[in-house]
PDB file of C-alpha atoms in Angstrom:
ATOM      1  CA  MET A   3      72.999 -43.097  -9.618  1.00 71.00           C
ATOM      2  CA  LYS A   4      71.234 -41.703 -12.048  1.00 70.00           C
ATOM      3  CA  LYS A   5      68.932 -44.058 -13.051  1.00 76.00           C
ATOM      4  CA  ILE A   6      68.382 -44.847  -9.660  1.00 76.00           C
ATOM      5  CA  LEU A   7      67.307 -41.751  -7.943  1.00 65.00           C
ATOM      6  CA  SER A   8      65.094 -42.069 -10.655  1.00 68.00           C
ATOM      7  CA  VAL A   9      63.775 -45.107 -10.289  1.00 64.00           C
ATOM      8  CA  LEU A  10      63.760 -44.023  -6.212  1.00 67.00           C
ATOM      9  CA  PHE A  11      61.516 -40.676  -7.462  1.00 64.00           C
ATOM     10  CA  LEU A  12      59.161 -42.696  -9.447  1.00 65.00           C
ATOM     11  CA  SER A  13      58.059 -45.625  -7.086  1.00 67.00           C
ATOM     12  CA  SER A  14      57.726 -43.456  -4.261  1.00 68.00           C
ATOM     13  CA  LEU A  15      55.671 -41.299  -6.760  1.00 59.00           C
ATOM     14  CA  ILE A  16      53.679 -44.307  -7.557  1.00 68.00           C
ATOM     15  CA  PHE A  17      53.307 -45.114  -3.687  1.00 63.00           C
ATOM     16  CA  GLY A  18      52.418 -41.440  -2.712  1.00 61.00           C
ATOM     17  CA  SER A  19      49.768 -41.683  -5.321  1.00 62.00           C
ATOM     18  CA  CYS A  20      48.339 -44.769  -3.680  1.00 60.00           C
ATOM     19  CA  SER A  21      48.173 -43.475   0.081  1.00 53.00           C
ATOM     20  CA  LYS A  22      44.269 -42.740   1.042  1.00 54.00           C
ATOM     21  CA  ASN A  23      43.424 -38.734   1.208  1.00 53.00           C
ATOM     22  CA  ILE A  24      43.055 -37.310   4.380  1.00 49.00           C
ATOM     23  CA  SER A  25      40.037 -35.724   3.685  1.00 51.00           C
ATOM     24  CA  ASP A  26      38.264 -38.363   3.741  1.00 49.00           C
ATOM     25  CA  LYS A  27      38.441 -39.435   6.932  1.00 49.00           C
ATOM     26  CA  GLU A  28      36.160 -36.219   7.482  1.00 50.00           C
ATOM     27  CA  ASN A  29      32.780 -36.627   5.436  1.00 51.00           C
ATOM     28  CA  VAL A  30      32.644 -39.819   7.354  1.00 51.00           C
ATOM     29  CA  LYS A  31      29.921 -40.247   9.999  1.00 55.00           C
ATOM     30  CA  ILE A  32      29.945 -42.703  12.601  1.00 56.00           C
ATOM     31  CA  ARG A  33      26.453 -44.554  12.961  1.00 61.00           C
ATOM     32  CA  PHE A  34      25.831 -45.686  15.694  1.00 65.00           C
ATOM     33  CA  MET A  35      23.347 -48.874  16.278  1.00 71.00           C
ATOM     34  CA  PHE A  36      20.631 -49.570  19.030  1.00 76.00           C
ATOM     35  CA  GLU A  37      21.143 -52.750  20.778  1.00 81.00           C
ATOM     36  CA  PRO A  38      18.198 -53.836  22.551  1.00 84.00           C
ATOM     37  CA  GLY A  39      19.218 -56.080  25.297  1.00 85.00           C
ATOM     38  CA  GLU A  40      16.280 -58.730  26.399  1.00 90.00           C
ATOM     39  CA  LEU A  41      14.117 -56.587  24.301  1.00 90.00           C
ATOM     40  CA  LYS A  42      12.076 -57.936  21.750  1.00 91.00           C
ATOM     41  CA  PHE A  43      11.078 -55.987  18.167  1.00 91.00           C
ATOM     42  CA  ILE A  44       7.661 -55.224  18.549  1.00 91.00           C
ATOM     43  CA  SER A  45       7.277 -52.701  14.860  1.00 91.00           C
ATOM     44  CA  SER A  46       8.404 -50.578  12.896  1.00 89.00           C
ATOM     45  CA  SER A  47       7.357 -47.793  10.998  1.00 89.00           C
ATOM     46  CA  PHE A  48       8.529 -45.459   8.437  1.00 87.00           C
ATOM     47  CA  ASN A  49       7.791 -41.271   8.178  1.00 86.00           C
ATOM     48  CA  THR A  50       8.661 -40.214   4.444  1.00 85.00           C
ATOM     49  CA  ASP A  51       8.175 -36.651   5.359  1.00 88.00           C
ATOM     50  CA  ARG A  52      10.920 -36.543   7.761  1.00 86.00           C
ATOM     51  CA  GLN A  53      13.387 -39.213   6.324  1.00 88.00           C
ATOM     52  CA  THR A  54      13.272 -40.777   9.489  1.00 89.00           C
ATOM     53  CA  MET A  55      12.762 -44.912  10.132  1.00 89.00           C
ATOM     54  CA  SER A  56      11.896 -46.225  14.205  1.00 91.00           C
ATOM     55  CA  ALA A  57      12.231 -49.921  15.506  1.00 91.00           C
ATOM     56  CA  LEU A  58       9.924 -50.068  18.435  1.00 93.00           C
ATOM     57  CA  TYR A  59      10.855 -52.607  21.400  1.00 93.00           C
ATOM     58  CA  GLY A  60       9.685 -54.314  24.231  1.00 90.00           C
ATOM     59  CA  ASN A  61       9.327 -56.548  27.199  1.00 88.00           C
ATOM     60  CA  LYS A  62       6.141 -59.097  27.258  1.00 85.00           C
ATOM     61  CA  GLU A  63       4.217 -56.861  29.190  1.00 84.00           C
ATOM     62  CA  ALA A  64       4.587 -54.020  27.032  1.00 84.00           C
ATOM     63  CA  LEU A  65       3.197 -56.233  24.004  1.00 84.00           C
ATOM     64  CA  SER A  66       0.391 -57.312  25.700  1.00 82.00           C
ATOM     65  CA  LEU A  67      -0.612 -53.755  26.645  1.00 81.00           C
ATOM     66  CA  LEU A  68       0.230 -52.754  22.849  1.00 83.00           C
ATOM     67  CA  GLU A  69      -2.524 -55.486  21.761  1.00 81.00           C
ATOM     68  CA  GLY A  70      -4.887 -54.338  23.920  1.00 76.00           C
ATOM     69  CA  ALA A  71      -4.918 -56.056  27.252  1.00 64.00           C
ATOM     70  CA  ARG A  72      -6.749 -54.678  29.941  1.00 63.00           C
ATOM     71  CA  HIS A  73      -4.282 -55.228  32.980  1.00 62.00           C
ATOM     72  CA  SER A  74      -2.119 -53.501  35.050  1.00 63.00           C
ATOM     73  CA  HIS A  75       0.728 -51.673  33.454  1.00 68.00           C
ATOM     74  CA  ASP A  76       3.420 -52.862  35.874  1.00 75.00           C
ATOM     75  CA  ARG A  77       6.913 -54.334  34.355  1.00 83.00           C
ATOM     76  CA  VAL A  78       6.274 -52.343  31.046  1.00 87.00           C
ATOM     77  CA  SER A  79       9.182 -51.520  29.294  1.00 88.00           C
ATOM     78  CA  LEU A  80       9.761 -49.818  25.765  1.00 90.00           C
ATOM     79  CA  LYS A  81      12.083 -48.690  23.540  1.00 93.00           C
ATOM     80  CA  LEU A  82      11.708 -46.392  20.420  1.00 92.00           C
ATOM     81  CA  VAL A  83      14.549 -45.832  18.564  1.00 92.00           C
ATOM     82  CA  THR A  84      14.476 -43.592  15.817  1.00 90.00           C
ATOM     83  CA  TYR A  85      17.561 -43.033  12.304  1.00 89.00           C
ATOM     84  CA  LYS A  86      17.687 -40.659   9.684  1.00 88.00           C
ATOM     85  CA  MET A  87      16.818 -42.280   6.280  1.00 84.00           C
ATOM     86  CA  LEU A  88      19.549 -42.842   3.889  1.00 79.00           C
ATOM     87  CA  GLU A  89      19.699 -43.720  -0.016  1.00 78.00           C
ATOM     88  CA  ASP A  90      20.878 -47.195   0.199  1.00 73.00           C
ATOM     89  CA  PRO A  91      24.384 -47.705  -2.499  1.00 72.00           C
ATOM     90  CA  GLN A  92      24.138 -50.933  -3.073  1.00 73.00           C
ATOM     91  CA  TYR A  93      20.322 -50.899  -4.209  1.00 74.00           C
ATOM     92  CA  PHE A  94      17.977 -48.631  -5.648  1.00 78.00           C
ATOM     93  CA  GLY A  95      15.339 -47.072  -4.280  1.00 71.00           C
ATOM     94  CA  SER A  96      16.111 -48.612  -1.528  1.00 73.00           C
ATOM     95  CA  LYS A  97      17.049 -46.920   2.071  1.00 73.00           C
ATOM     96  CA  VAL A  98      19.096 -47.868   5.475  1.00 74.00           C
ATOM     97  CA  ASN A  99      19.133 -46.317   8.995  1.00 73.00           C
ATOM     98  CA  GLY A 100      21.649 -43.949   9.066  1.00 78.00           C
ATOM     99  CA  GLU A 101      22.886 -41.033  11.891  1.00 82.00           C
ATOM    100  CA  LEU A 102      20.746 -42.468  15.555  1.00 86.00           C
ATOM    101  CA  LEU A 103      18.883 -39.540  15.959  1.00 88.00           C
ATOM    102  CA  ARG A 104      17.096 -40.368  19.538  1.00 90.00           C
ATOM    103  CA  VAL A 105      16.447 -43.081  21.808  1.00 91.00           C
ATOM    104  CA  GLU A 106      12.399 -43.092  23.596  1.00 91.00           C
ATOM    105  CA  THR A 107      11.931 -45.134  26.472  1.00 91.00           C
ATOM    106  CA  VAL A 108       8.674 -45.427  27.807  1.00 90.00           C
ATOM    107  CA  LYS A 109       8.439 -47.356  31.900  1.00 90.00           C
ATOM    108  CA  ALA A 110       5.986 -48.306  34.138  1.00 84.00           C
ATOM    109  CA  GLY A 111       6.912 -46.636  37.320  1.00 70.00           C
ATOM    110  CA  GLY A 112       5.783 -48.750  41.016  1.00 69.00           C
ATOM    111  CA  ASP A 113       2.137 -47.308  41.042  1.00 73.00           C
ATOM    112  CA  GLY A 114       1.860 -48.219  37.192  1.00 72.00           C
ATOM    113  CA  LYS A 115       1.814 -45.523  35.500  1.00 82.00           C
ATOM    114  CA  LEU A 116       4.023 -44.674  32.560  1.00 84.00           C
ATOM    115  CA  ASP A 117       6.831 -42.526  31.992  1.00 87.00           C
ATOM    116  CA  TYR A 118       8.569 -41.173  29.408  1.00 89.00           C
ATOM    117  CA  THR A 119      12.590 -40.529  29.028  1.00 88.00           C
ATOM    118  CA  THR A 120      15.181 -39.729  26.485  1.00 90.00           C
ATOM    119  CA  GLU A 121      17.841 -41.736  26.415  1.00 88.00           C
ATOM    120  CA  TYR A 122      19.071 -40.204  23.869  1.00 87.00           C
ATOM    121  CA  GLY A 123      18.497 -37.132  21.351  1.00 85.00           C
ATOM    122  CA  GLU A 124      15.915 -34.620  22.029  1.00 85.00           C
ATOM    123  CA  ILE A 125      12.151 -34.657  21.822  1.00 83.00           C
ATOM    124  CA  PRO A 126      10.724 -33.482  18.145  1.00 78.00           C
ATOM    125  CA  SER A 127       9.925 -29.814  18.714  1.00 81.00           C
ATOM    126  CA  GLY A 128       6.063 -28.919  18.984  1.00 84.00           C
ATOM    127  CA  GLU A 129       6.038 -32.235  21.161  1.00 85.00           C
ATOM    128  CA  SER A 130       4.586 -32.909  24.534  1.00 86.00           C
ATOM    129  CA  ARG A 131       5.947 -36.121  26.487  1.00 87.00           C
ATOM    130  CA  GLU A 132       2.570 -36.896  26.782  1.00 88.00           C
ATOM    131  CA  GLN A 133       2.082 -36.697  22.916  1.00 89.00           C
ATOM    132  CA  ARG A 134       5.343 -38.791  22.308  1.00 89.00           C
ATOM    133  CA  ILE A 135       3.511 -41.271  25.021  1.00 86.00           C
ATOM    134  CA  ALA A 136       0.212 -41.674  23.125  1.00 87.00           C
ATOM    135  CA  ASP A 137       1.938 -42.007  20.002  1.00 87.00           C
ATOM    136  CA  ILE A 138       3.785 -44.764  21.089  1.00 87.00           C
ATOM    137  CA  ILE A 139       1.522 -46.914  23.126  1.00 86.00           C
ATOM    138  CA  ASP A 140      -0.497 -46.351  20.017  1.00 86.00           C
ATOM    139  CA  THR A 141       1.877 -48.464  17.570  1.00 84.00           C
ATOM    140  CA  ASP A 142      -0.118 -51.949  16.268  1.00 85.00           C
ATOM    141  CA  PRO A 143       2.732 -54.801  16.241  1.00 85.00           C
ATOM    142  CA  VAL A 144       3.737 -56.669  13.710  1.00 85.00           C
ATOM    143  CA  ASN A 145       2.142 -60.072  14.028  1.00 80.00           C
ATOM    144  CA  PHE A 146       4.389 -63.394  12.907  1.00 71.00           C
ATOM    145  CA  PRO A 147       3.179 -66.090  11.878  1.00 75.00           C
ATOM    146  CA  GLN A 148       3.929 -69.125  13.886  1.00 63.00           C
TER     147      GLN A 148
END
């Protein structure tokens, strides 16, 4: 009887030590990823001072606007998605996108005027809506070889 109790105690101790620590769940942050839908990737940028990385998505009208075409702004749709930079634990010196900080949208209204909204997060401190529109419109699109 003593041997059976000893074996049961020892096995429960072994199985108990293999369980995951509950406090580990508190340290895990949920990473939200952005789904661009029908919008296409246009450009990316990195801000090492703020430790952020951004990706710009848009439709073909937005791409022609950024490339300098001088036609009406109707149907322009742009989204700038900004993430916090994190160290990649698998590669030394590499960065990956971490926490989603903000999703900014620039769309053309019926009158062709560009309108700015934030879908997630807040405008960076010290910047106006007009300045954000100008920063997004000044982005140079990435040219992929055909």
